[in-house]
mmCIF file of C-alpha atoms in Angstrom:
data_model
loop_
_atom_site.group_PDB
_atom_site.id
_atom_site.type_symbol
_atom_site.label_atom_id
_atom_site.label_comp_id
_atom_site.label_asym_id
_atom_site.label_seq_id
_atom_site.Cartn_x
_atom_site.Cartn_y
_atom_site.Cartn_z
ATOM 1 C CA MET G 1 -7.777 13.623 -7.757
ATOM 2 C CA ASN G 2 -6.285 16.023 -10.313
ATOM 3 C CA MET G 3 -8.607 15.759 -13.327
ATOM 4 C CA ASN G 4 -5.800 16.686 -15.734
ATOM 5 C CA ARG G 5 -3.702 13.658 -14.817
ATOM 6 C CA GLU G 6 -4.194 10.148 -16.161
ATOM 7 C CA LYS G 7 -5.874 7.851 -13.677
ATOM 8 C CA VAL G 8 -4.252 4.725 -12.258
ATOM 9 C CA GLN G 9 -6.755 2.356 -10.659
ATOM 10 C CA ILE G 10 -5.981 1.181 -7.137
ATOM 11 C CA PHE G 11 -6.731 -2.508 -6.598
ATOM 12 C CA ASP G 12 -6.599 -3.269 -2.871
ATOM 13 C CA THR G 13 -5.883 -6.852 -1.865
ATOM 14 C CA THR G 14 -5.542 -6.327 1.900
ATOM 15 C CA LEU G 15 -8.449 -8.712 2.506
ATOM 16 C CA ARG G 16 -6.963 -11.442 0.310
ATOM 17 C CA ASP G 17 -3.169 -11.293 -0.111
ATOM 18 C CA GLY G 18 -2.788 -9.145 3.000
ATOM 19 C CA GLU G 19 -4.650 -11.669 5.106
ATOM 20 C CA GLN G 20 -2.174 -14.381 4.081
ATOM 21 C CA VAL G 21 0.237 -13.018 6.694
ATOM 22 C CA PRO G 22 0.670 -15.714 9.384
ATOM 23 C CA GLY G 23 -1.422 -14.922 12.442
ATOM 24 C CA CYS G 24 -3.391 -12.099 10.804
ATOM 25 C CA LYS G 25 -6.736 -13.809 10.231
ATOM 26 C CA LEU G 26 -9.776 -11.518 10.125
ATOM 27 C CA ASP G 27 -13.361 -12.519 10.795
ATOM 28 C CA THR G 28 -16.216 -11.475 8.513
ATOM 29 C CA LYS G 29 -17.243 -8.546 10.714
ATOM 30 C CA GLN G 30 -13.718 -7.108 10.657
ATOM 31 C CA LYS G 31 -13.499 -7.563 6.895
ATOM 32 C CA LEU G 32 -16.770 -5.698 6.422
ATOM 33 C CA VAL G 33 -15.492 -2.721 8.420
ATOM 34 C CA ILE G 34 -12.273 -2.589 6.391
ATOM 35 C CA ALA G 35 -14.064 -3.054 3.060
ATOM 36 C CA GLU G 36 -16.488 -0.229 3.820
ATOM 37 C CA ARG G 37 -13.614 2.113 4.710
ATOM 38 C CA LEU G 38 -11.681 1.146 1.571
ATOM 39 C CA ASP G 39 -14.752 1.911 -0.520
ATOM 40 C CA LYS G 40 -15.227 5.320 1.098
ATOM 41 C CA MET G 41 -11.508 6.089 0.736
ATOM 42 C CA GLY G 42 -11.769 5.769 -3.042
ATOM 43 C CA VAL G 43 -10.276 2.352 -3.811
ATOM 44 C CA ASP G 44 -11.315 1.263 -7.323
ATOM 45 C CA VAL G 45 -11.212 -2.518 -6.808
ATOM 46 C CA ILE G 46 -11.465 -4.498 -3.568
ATOM 47 C CA GLU G 47 -10.218 -8.076 -3.757
ATOM 48 C CA ALA G 48 -12.483 -9.444 -1.058
ATOM 49 C CA GLY G 49 -11.064 -12.954 -0.818
ATOM 50 C CA PHE G 50 -10.585 -16.411 -2.323
ATOM 51 C CA PRO G 51 -14.138 -17.830 -2.106
ATOM 52 C CA VAL G 52 -13.362 -21.500 -2.730
ATOM 53 C CA SER G 53 -10.669 -21.582 -0.031
ATOM 54 C CA SER G 54 -13.089 -21.866 2.908
ATOM 55 C CA PRO G 55 -16.753 -21.370 3.857
ATOM 56 C CA GLY G 56 -15.670 -18.360 5.918
ATOM 57 C CA ASP G 57 -14.003 -16.695 2.952
ATOM 58 C CA PHE G 58 -17.043 -17.385 0.770
ATOM 59 C CA LEU G 59 -19.289 -15.754 3.378
ATOM 60 C CA SER G 60 -16.998 -12.744 3.725
ATOM 61 C CA VAL G 61 -16.887 -12.117 -0.029
ATOM 62 C CA SER G 62 -20.654 -12.489 -0.274
ATOM 63 C CA GLU G 63 -21.327 -10.080 2.601
ATOM 64 C CA ILE G 64 -18.799 -7.525 1.330
ATOM 65 C CA CYS G 65 -20.608 -7.494 -2.018
ATOM 66 C CA LYS G 66 -23.778 -6.371 -0.238
ATOM 67 C CA ILE G 67 -22.252 -3.273 1.386
ATOM 68 C CA VAL G 68 -19.763 -1.929 -1.169
ATOM 69 C CA GLU G 69 -21.333 0.966 -3.058
ATOM 70 C CA ASN G 70 -18.684 2.230 -5.461
ATOM 71 C CA ALA G 71 -15.742 -0.129 -5.880
ATOM 72 C CA THR G 72 -15.574 -3.241 -8.018
ATOM 73 C CA VAL G 73 -15.576 -6.337 -5.796
ATOM 74 C CA CYS G 74 -13.230 -9.081 -6.908
ATOM 75 C CA GLY G 75 -12.907 -12.755 -6.020
ATOM 76 C CA LEU G 76 -9.748 -14.774 -6.657
ATOM 77 C CA THR G 77 -9.725 -18.212 -8.305
ATOM 78 C CA ARG G 78 -7.338 -20.685 -9.813
ATOM 79 C CA ALA G 79 -7.857 -21.720 -13.438
ATOM 80 C CA VAL G 80 -10.256 -24.376 -12.175
ATOM 81 C CA LYS G 81 -13.946 -24.655 -13.093
ATOM 82 C CA ASN G 82 -15.177 -25.193 -9.530
ATOM 83 C CA ASP G 83 -13.148 -22.247 -8.225
ATOM 84 C CA ILE G 84 -14.780 -20.005 -10.813
ATOM 85 C CA ASP G 85 -18.275 -21.372 -10.145
ATOM 86 C CA VAL G 86 -17.889 -20.749 -6.409
ATOM 87 C CA ALA G 87 -16.486 -17.248 -6.946
ATOM 88 C CA ALA G 88 -19.380 -16.355 -9.220
ATOM 89 C CA ALA G 89 -21.840 -17.477 -6.548
ATOM 90 C CA ALA G 90 -20.052 -15.425 -3.889
ATOM 91 C CA LEU G 91 -20.081 -12.329 -6.119
ATOM 92 C CA LYS G 92 -23.743 -12.510 -7.146
ATOM 93 C CA HIS G 93 -24.767 -9.522 -4.972
ATOM 94 C CA ALA G 94 -21.956 -7.238 -6.163
ATOM 95 C CA LYS G 95 -22.876 -4.100 -8.090
ATOM 96 C CA ARG G 96 -19.607 -4.401 -10.017
ATOM 97 C CA PRO G 97 -18.318 -7.996 -9.831
ATOM 98 C CA ARG G 98 -14.942 -9.184 -11.124
ATOM 99 C CA ILE G 99 -13.517 -12.685 -11.264
ATOM 100 C CA HIS G 100 -9.725 -12.820 -10.950
ATOM 101 C CA THR G 101 -8.448 -16.079 -12.418
ATOM 102 C CA GLY G 102 -5.098 -17.292 -13.616
ATOM 103 C CA ILE G 103 -2.274 -19.786 -13.709
ATOM 104 C CA GLY G 104 1.517 -19.965 -13.408
ATOM 105 C CA THR G 105 3.451 -19.136 -16.575
ATOM 106 C CA SER G 106 7.140 -19.340 -15.599
ATOM 107 C CA GLU G 107 9.245 -22.396 -16.408
ATOM 108 C CA SER G 108 9.558 -23.048 -12.684
ATOM 109 C CA HIS G 109 5.788 -23.162 -12.234
ATOM 110 C CA ILE G 110 5.109 -25.092 -15.434
ATOM 111 C CA LEU G 111 7.698 -27.807 -14.747
ATOM 112 C CA HIS G 112 7.847 -28.096 -10.959
ATOM 113 C CA LYS G 113 4.480 -26.899 -9.674
ATOM 114 C CA LEU G 114 2.063 -27.841 -12.441
ATOM 115 C CA ASN G 115 4.089 -30.587 -14.168
ATOM 116 C CA THR G 116 2.715 -29.709 -17.581
ATOM 117 C CA THR G 117 3.524 -27.954 -20.870
ATOM 118 C CA ARG G 118 3.267 -24.442 -22.251
ATOM 119 C CA GLU G 119 0.507 -25.579 -24.588
ATOM 120 C CA ASP G 120 -1.547 -26.871 -21.667
ATOM 121 C CA ILE G 121 -1.015 -23.629 -19.743
ATOM 122 C CA ILE G 122 -2.446 -21.624 -22.644
ATOM 123 C CA ALA G 123 -5.415 -23.990 -23.003
ATOM 124 C CA ARG G 124 -6.220 -23.830 -19.285
ATOM 125 C CA ALA G 125 -5.842 -20.055 -19.210
ATOM 126 C CA LYS G 126 -8.204 -19.613 -22.162
ATOM 127 C CA TYR G 127 -10.780 -21.950 -20.637
ATOM 128 C CA ALA G 128 -10.660 -20.214 -17.260
ATOM 129 C CA VAL G 129 -11.192 -16.761 -18.762
ATOM 130 C CA SER G 130 -13.983 -17.984 -21.062
ATOM 131 C CA HIS G 131 -15.748 -19.735 -18.192
ATOM 132 C CA ALA G 132 -15.438 -16.705 -15.919
ATOM 133 C CA LYS G 133 -16.743 -14.549 -18.763
ATOM 134 C CA SER G 134 -19.924 -16.634 -18.821
ATOM 135 C CA TYR G 135 -20.678 -15.250 -15.350
ATOM 136 C CA VAL G 136 -19.323 -11.682 -15.358
ATOM 137 C CA GLU G 137 -18.232 -9.123 -17.918
ATOM 138 C CA ASP G 138 -15.158 -8.042 -15.952
ATOM 139 C CA VAL G 139 -12.516 -10.786 -15.894
ATOM 140 C CA GLU G 140 -8.953 -10.275 -14.715
ATOM 141 C CA PHE G 141 -6.288 -12.811 -15.669
ATOM 142 C CA TYR G 142 -3.107 -13.251 -13.639
ATOM 143 C CA ALA G 143 0.023 -14.843 -15.105
ATOM 144 C CA GLU G 144 1.530 -16.106 -11.870
ATOM 145 C CA ASP G 145 5.304 -15.585 -11.654
ATOM 146 C CA ALA G 146 5.215 -13.346 -14.728
ATOM 147 C CA GLY G 147 8.304 -11.624 -13.346
ATOM 148 C CA ARG G 148 10.343 -14.742 -14.154
ATOM 149 C CA THR G 149 8.414 -15.696 -17.294
ATOM 150 C CA ASP G 150 9.986 -15.450 -20.735
ATOM 151 C CA ASN G 151 8.582 -12.293 -22.340
ATOM 152 C CA ALA G 152 7.698 -13.922 -25.661
ATOM 153 C CA PHE G 153 5.700 -16.704 -24.000
ATOM 154 C CA LEU G 154 4.074 -14.248 -21.606
ATOM 155 C CA ALA G 155 2.969 -12.155 -24.583
ATOM 156 C CA GLN G 156 1.524 -15.265 -26.215
ATOM 157 C CA VAL G 157 -0.494 -16.118 -23.102
ATOM 158 C CA CYS G 158 -1.740 -12.534 -22.801
ATOM 159 C CA GLU G 159 -2.831 -12.439 -26.426
ATOM 160 C CA GLU G 160 -4.822 -15.655 -26.064
ATOM 161 C CA VAL G 161 -6.654 -14.608 -22.891
ATOM 162 C CA ILE G 162 -7.522 -11.250 -24.452
ATOM 163 C CA LYS G 163 -9.181 -13.191 -27.276
ATOM 164 C CA SER G 164 -11.054 -15.185 -24.623
ATOM 165 C CA GLY G 165 -12.473 -12.035 -23.043
ATOM 166 C CA ALA G 166 -10.059 -10.839 -20.352
ATOM 167 C CA THR G 167 -10.522 -7.169 -19.465
ATOM 168 C CA VAL G 168 -7.507 -6.827 -17.140
ATOM 169 C CA LEU G 169 -4.084 -8.485 -17.405
ATOM 170 C CA ASN G 170 -2.259 -8.876 -14.100
ATOM 171 C CA ILE G 171 1.532 -9.179 -14.511
ATOM 172 C CA PRO G 172 2.730 -10.308 -11.067
ATOM 173 C CA ASP G 173 6.282 -10.231 -9.811
ATOM 174 C CA THR G 174 5.190 -13.057 -7.547
ATOM 175 C CA THR G 175 8.577 -13.683 -5.964
ATOM 176 C CA GLY G 176 9.679 -10.045 -5.731
ATOM 177 C CA TYR G 177 12.694 -10.821 -7.915
ATOM 178 C CA CYS G 178 12.579 -8.086 -10.562
ATOM 179 C CA LEU G 179 14.463 -4.808 -10.610
ATOM 180 C CA PRO G 180 12.407 -1.720 -11.532
ATOM 181 C CA GLU G 181 13.948 -1.300 -14.992
ATOM 182 C CA GLU G 182 13.420 -5.017 -15.660
ATOM 183 C CA TYR G 183 9.788 -4.974 -14.578
ATOM 184 C CA GLY G 184 9.079 -1.722 -16.412
ATOM 185 C CA ALA G 185 10.647 -3.159 -19.567
ATOM 186 C CA LYS G 186 8.384 -6.217 -19.275
ATOM 187 C CA ILE G 187 5.275 -4.029 -19.177
ATOM 188 C CA LYS G 188 6.582 -2.018 -22.136
ATOM 189 C CA TYR G 189 7.294 -5.217 -24.085
ATOM 190 C CA LEU G 190 3.724 -6.423 -23.593
ATOM 191 C CA ARG G 191 2.305 -3.075 -24.675
ATOM 192 C CA GLU G 192 4.346 -3.228 -27.861
ATOM 193 C CA ASN G 193 3.960 -6.923 -28.732
ATOM 194 C CA VAL G 194 0.500 -8.132 -27.682
ATOM 195 C CA LYS G 195 -2.359 -7.772 -30.148
ATOM 196 C CA GLY G 196 -5.414 -6.217 -28.534
ATOM 197 C CA ILE G 197 -3.458 -4.867 -25.562
ATOM 198 C CA GLU G 198 -5.014 -1.443 -26.098
ATOM 199 C CA ASN G 199 -8.399 -2.939 -25.180
ATOM 200 C CA VAL G 200 -7.398 -4.129 -21.700
ATOM 201 C CA ILE G 201 -5.891 -2.694 -18.527
ATOM 202 C CA LEU G 202 -2.395 -3.827 -17.579
ATOM 203 C CA SER G 203 -2.014 -4.379 -13.843
ATOM 204 C CA CYS G 204 1.028 -4.556 -11.544
ATOM 205 C CA HIS G 205 1.104 -6.976 -8.613
ATOM 206 C CA CYS G 206 4.530 -6.821 -6.981
ATOM 207 C CA HIS G 207 5.943 -8.516 -3.907
ATOM 208 C CA ASN G 208 8.567 -7.041 -1.637
ATOM 209 C CA ASP G 209 11.117 -9.829 -1.137
ATOM 210 C CA LEU G 210 13.975 -7.522 -2.197
ATOM 211 C CA GLY G 211 12.301 -4.302 -1.055
ATOM 212 C CA MET G 212 11.363 -3.396 -4.646
ATOM 213 C CA ALA G 213 7.564 -3.761 -4.636
ATOM 214 C CA THR G 214 6.687 -0.065 -4.724
ATOM 215 C CA ALA G 215 9.518 0.849 -7.105
ATOM 216 C CA ASN G 216 8.518 -1.941 -9.486
ATOM 217 C CA SER G 217 4.871 -0.872 -9.433
ATOM 218 C CA ILE G 218 5.803 2.722 -10.221
ATOM 219 C CA ALA G 219 8.050 1.498 -13.055
ATOM 220 C CA GLY G 220 5.110 -0.499 -14.375
ATOM 221 C CA ALA G 221 2.816 2.523 -14.286
ATOM 222 C CA ILE G 222 5.406 4.708 -16.023
ATOM 223 C CA ASN G 223 5.518 2.102 -18.791
ATOM 224 C CA GLY G 224 1.764 1.923 -19.270
ATOM 225 C CA ALA G 225 0.163 -0.156 -16.522
ATOM 226 C CA ARG G 226 -3.014 1.525 -15.314
ATOM 227 C CA GLN G 227 -3.859 -0.602 -12.297
ATOM 228 C CA ILE G 228 -1.670 -1.213 -9.255
ATOM 229 C CA GLU G 229 -2.440 -4.013 -6.809
ATOM 230 C CA CYS G 230 -1.456 -3.172 -3.262
ATOM 231 C CA THR G 231 -2.274 -3.509 0.418
ATOM 232 C CA ILE G 232 -2.595 -1.191 3.380
ATOM 233 C CA ASN G 233 0.772 -1.007 5.200
ATOM 234 C CA GLY G 234 2.289 -3.227 2.495
ATOM 235 C CA ILE G 235 1.246 -6.409 4.313
ATOM 236 C CA GLY G 236 1.104 -9.697 2.438
ATOM 237 C CA GLU G 237 2.693 -13.036 1.689
ATOM 238 C CA ARG G 238 6.307 -13.363 2.932
ATOM 239 C CA ALA G 239 7.885 -9.855 2.849
ATOM 240 C CA GLY G 240 4.629 -8.240 1.781
ATOM 241 C CA ASN G 241 3.151 -6.393 -1.175
ATOM 242 C CA THR G 242 3.258 -2.941 -2.684
ATOM 243 C CA ALA G 243 2.053 -0.474 -0.035
ATOM 244 C CA LEU G 244 -1.044 1.438 -1.132
ATOM 245 C CA GLU G 245 -0.087 4.551 0.812
ATOM 246 C CA GLU G 246 3.341 4.710 -0.849
ATOM 247 C CA VAL G 247 2.067 4.443 -4.426
ATOM 248 C CA VAL G 248 -0.670 7.003 -3.888
ATOM 249 C CA MET G 249 1.642 9.585 -2.326
ATOM 250 C CA ILE G 250 4.357 9.073 -4.955
ATOM 251 C CA PHE G 251 1.865 10.029 -7.650
ATOM 252 C CA LYS G 252 0.620 12.954 -5.561
ATOM 253 C CA GLN G 253 4.111 14.314 -4.883
ATOM 254 C CA HIS G 254 5.445 13.847 -8.427
ATOM 255 C CA PRO G 255 3.034 15.659 -10.770
ATOM 256 C CA TYR G 256 5.460 15.352 -13.697
ATOM 257 C CA LEU G 257 4.500 11.658 -13.895
ATOM 258 C CA ASN G 258 1.041 12.903 -14.919
ATOM 259 C CA LEU G 259 -0.559 10.051 -12.961
ATOM 260 C CA ASP G 260 -3.070 10.174 -10.128
ATOM 261 C CA THR G 261 -5.585 8.055 -8.218
ATOM 262 C CA ASN G 262 -9.060 8.411 -6.729
ATOM 263 C CA ILE G 263 -7.786 7.905 -3.171
ATOM 264 C CA ASN G 264 -8.651 10.432 -0.468
ATOM 265 C CA THR G 265 -5.159 10.578 1.003
ATOM 266 C CA ARG G 266 -6.343 12.179 4.251
ATOM 267 C CA GLU G 267 -7.782 8.770 5.160
ATOM 268 C CA LEU G 268 -4.433 6.961 4.886
ATOM 269 C CA ASN G 269 -3.288 7.264 8.494
ATOM 270 C CA GLU G 270 -6.596 6.125 9.987
ATOM 271 C CA MET G 271 -6.839 3.294 7.453
ATOM 272 C CA SER G 272 -3.358 2.146 8.421
ATOM 273 C CA ARG G 273 -4.307 2.115 12.103
ATOM 274 C CA LEU G 274 -7.541 0.227 11.434
ATOM 275 C CA VAL G 275 -5.778 -2.554 9.545
ATOM 276 C CA SER G 276 -2.937 -2.713 12.065
ATOM 277 C CA GLU G 277 -5.289 -2.993 15.037
ATOM 278 C CA SER G 278 -7.664 -5.432 13.319
ATOM 279 C CA MET G 279 -4.842 -7.780 12.339
ATOM 280 C CA GLY G 280 -2.755 -7.304 15.466
ATOM 281 C CA MET G 281 0.219 -6.410 13.287
ATOM 282 C CA ILE G 282 2.254 -3.411 14.419
ATOM 283 C CA VAL G 283 3.312 -0.910 11.766
ATOM 284 C CA GLN G 284 7.082 -0.456 11.901
ATOM 285 C CA PRO G 285 7.844 3.043 13.266
ATOM 286 C CA ASN G 286 9.965 4.011 10.250
ATOM 287 C CA LYS G 287 7.346 2.856 7.718
ATOM 288 C CA ALA G 288 7.008 5.406 4.922
ATOM 289 C CA ILE G 289 3.894 7.632 5.058
ATOM 290 C CA VAL G 290 2.108 5.965 7.998
ATOM 291 C CA GLY G 291 4.835 4.941 10.467
ATOM 292 C CA ALA G 292 4.941 6.677 13.854
ATOM 293 C CA ASN G 293 8.244 8.314 12.899
ATOM 294 C CA ALA G 294 7.270 9.317 9.352
ATOM 295 C CA PHE G 295 6.847 12.955 10.432
ATOM 296 C CA ALA G 296 9.011 12.887 13.574
ATOM 297 C CA HIS G 297 12.308 14.775 13.903
ATOM 298 C CA SER G 298 14.928 14.184 16.600
ATOM 299 C CA SER G 299 18.184 15.548 15.145
ATOM 300 C CA GLY G 300 18.920 19.115 16.225
ATOM 301 C CA ILE G 301 19.867 20.245 12.714
ATOM 302 C CA HIS G 302 16.666 18.845 11.232
ATOM 303 C CA GLN G 303 14.517 20.177 14.061
ATOM 304 C CA ASP G 304 15.871 23.693 13.647
ATOM 305 C CA GLY G 305 15.082 23.579 9.930
ATOM 306 C CA VAL G 306 11.564 22.183 10.350
ATOM 307 C CA ILE G 307 10.698 24.732 13.056
ATOM 308 C CA LYS G 308 11.785 27.540 10.728
ATOM 309 C CA ASN G 309 10.101 26.064 7.653
ATOM 310 C CA ARG G 310 8.560 22.598 7.425
ATOM 311 C CA ALA G 311 9.623 22.201 3.778
ATOM 312 C CA THR G 312 13.305 22.112 4.736
ATOM 313 C CA TYR G 313 13.014 18.468 5.760
ATOM 314 C CA GLU G 314 9.493 17.353 4.828
ATOM 315 C CA ILE G 315 8.318 16.678 1.278
ATOM 316 C CA MET G 316 4.714 16.076 2.345
ATOM 317 C CA ASP G 317 2.267 17.987 4.493
ATOM 318 C CA PRO G 318 1.309 15.624 7.356
ATOM 319 C CA LEU G 319 -2.302 16.766 6.986
ATOM 320 C CA ASP G 320 -2.353 15.296 3.475
ATOM 321 C CA VAL G 321 -2.127 11.796 4.948
ATOM 322 C CA GLY G 322 -4.268 12.428 8.021
ATOM 323 C CA VAL G 323 -1.543 13.291 10.550
ATOM 324 C CA ASN G 324 -2.290 16.471 12.515
ATOM 325 C CA GLU G 325 1.258 17.814 12.717
ATOM 326 C CA SER G 326 4.937 16.925 12.650
ATOM 327 C CA SER G 327 6.581 15.787 15.885
ATOM 328 C CA ILE G 328 9.656 17.370 17.426
ATOM 329 C CA ILE G 329 11.146 14.583 19.550
ATOM 330 C CA LEU G 330 13.531 15.655 22.302
ATOM 331 C CA THR G 331 16.643 13.487 22.668
ATOM 332 C CA ALA G 332 20.317 14.059 23.452
ATOM 333 C CA ARG G 333 20.734 14.923 19.753
ATOM 334 C CA SER G 334 18.250 17.812 19.962
ATOM 335 C CA GLY G 335 19.339 21.445 19.940
ATOM 336 C CA ARG G 336 18.215 24.627 21.657
ATOM 337 C CA ALA G 337 15.622 25.433 18.980
ATOM 338 C CA ALA G 338 13.782 22.182 19.623
ATOM 339 C CA LEU G 339 13.909 22.614 23.395
ATOM 340 C CA ALA G 340 12.561 26.174 23.155
ATOM 341 C CA TYR G 341 9.811 24.985 20.777
ATOM 342 C CA ARG G 342 8.686 22.172 23.064
ATOM 343 C CA ALA G 343 8.994 24.325 26.202
ATOM 344 C CA LYS G 344 6.670 26.867 24.608
ATOM 345 C CA LYS G 345 4.203 24.073 23.807
ATOM 346 C CA VAL G 346 3.924 23.294 27.527
ATOM 347 C CA GLY G 347 3.755 26.921 28.630
ATOM 348 C CA TYR G 348 7.254 28.390 28.951
ATOM 349 C CA GLU G 349 8.614 31.358 26.971
ATOM 350 C CA LEU G 350 12.368 31.096 27.526
ATOM 351 C CA THR G 351 14.714 34.000 26.933
ATOM 352 C CA LYS G 352 18.066 33.256 25.308
ATOM 353 C CA VAL G 353 19.845 33.362 28.666
ATOM 354 C CA GLN G 354 17.231 31.126 30.281
ATOM 355 C CA LEU G 355 17.382 28.704 27.362
ATOM 356 C CA ASP G 356 21.154 28.369 27.706
ATOM 357 C CA ILE G 357 20.780 27.500 31.393
ATOM 358 C CA VAL G 358 17.921 25.053 30.834
ATOM 359 C CA TYR G 359 19.726 23.429 27.906
ATOM 360 C CA ILE G 360 22.648 22.401 30.131
ATOM 361 C CA GLU G 361 20.238 20.661 32.500
ATOM 362 C CA PHE G 362 18.346 19.200 29.536
ATOM 363 C CA LEU G 363 21.470 17.504 28.143
ATOM 364 C CA LYS G 364 22.192 15.881 31.502
ATOM 365 C CA PHE G 365 18.669 14.503 31.566
ATOM 366 C CA ALA G 366 18.633 13.482 27.887
ATOM 367 C CA ASP G 367 21.885 11.535 28.204
ATOM 368 C CA ILE G 368 20.226 9.093 30.596
ATOM 369 C CA LYS G 369 16.791 8.901 28.963
ATOM 370 C CA LYS G 370 15.913 7.903 25.383
ATOM 371 C CA GLU G 371 13.223 10.563 24.957
ATOM 372 C CA VAL G 372 12.417 13.691 26.952
ATOM 373 C CA LEU G 373 8.656 14.055 27.451
ATOM 374 C CA ASP G 374 6.498 17.059 28.341
ATOM 375 C CA VAL G 375 6.409 16.055 31.993
ATOM 376 C CA ASP G 376 10.206 15.920 31.956
ATOM 377 C CA ILE G 377 10.435 19.480 30.609
ATOM 378 C CA HIS G 378 8.699 20.777 33.743
ATOM 379 C CA GLN G 379 11.139 18.812 35.888
ATOM 380 C CA ILE G 380 14.176 20.081 33.945
ATOM 381 C CA ILE G 381 13.079 23.710 34.200
ATOM 382 C CA GLU G 382 12.473 23.362 37.934
ATOM 383 C CA ALA G 383 15.932 21.812 38.330
ATOM 384 C CA SER G 384 17.433 24.761 36.439
ATOM 385 C CA LYS G 385 16.270 27.085 39.270
ATOM 386 C CA ILE G 386 15.095 29.883 37.002
ATOM 387 C CA GLN G 387 11.374 29.380 37.413
ATOM 388 C CA GLY G 388 10.917 32.684 39.222
ATOM 389 C CA ASP G 389 11.973 34.646 36.167
ATOM 390 C CA LEU G 390 9.993 32.613 33.647
ATOM 391 C CA ILE G 391 7.385 34.093 31.340
ATOM 392 C CA ARG G 392 4.452 31.670 31.085
ATOM 393 C CA SER G 393 2.982 31.611 27.598
#
């Protein structure tokens, strides 16, 4: 972390919201492994689960509390007394416990989900925060569907829960509906219109239904939010959540934002693989930062540039995210520079004349195969009938 930049806390909800992906259930042992790695990676808050939801989730939260050394451990609840009581019991071994409670605030939630009134929402929110506060000092309140909540009413709810003792205000774009300027403006509005807002942390929790989760979270941080809720690989309900690796690297690569995190970015690639393998959920190859193709080049023009100077087509050093080096992938779109580079990697120093001959054979091969591998390079060079004149590197 750059000590001169303002810190944004990273709240990881892989073990709670991330686990809501159909078919991605983790057992307690797997959750413990992931939680320990998140803690060592520098995550500030680990949302360990929803304790009242099942005995298994209660056990997982309780066991995670026993092993986490540095991060705050958080348990989710509804604005329901029993939820909060159960969460408090699950968190009793945590060094830094947090109860995360809340209720829907949009007209849609108030009328169709909760069948109640705005006045009742405020009363229930205040009670939930006060009750949670009787157990722990650190209480986060979420205004579910804040993205579609009227700003004036949202500000009213926030002001009341601050009075009741909330330390963090979570402003979720629960349905992933907002545009970045809209979400950023909502955070700015709250900063300017809620009494006591300077005494709490504003948090972003954005879903990816329109592919805007990361952009919305960054917009929130630019406008004053100092906690971002995210998951490894962006997994989560429906289309997923803000991807931790994306937020962290955006701050790292854009110093003019003057924002940074505590995350050791060199752990990102391994963390991505751990979560993917544990959940049995493949990371899409073109996933930003951690996808298999994130540092892979197959176009001849790009390959030539990267071979000459990595910065021509890469804005990040692969080592910064735990990837050993960029990949030059040989396909029918690859040029001579890429072929010479890969040939040298497997032991052949080709002269210009030799390269021209081998390249003709290479194109024939590449036109019938999606990717040319190292073993294929040997075969292509043998087929070119120049092996007697080759210089082995």
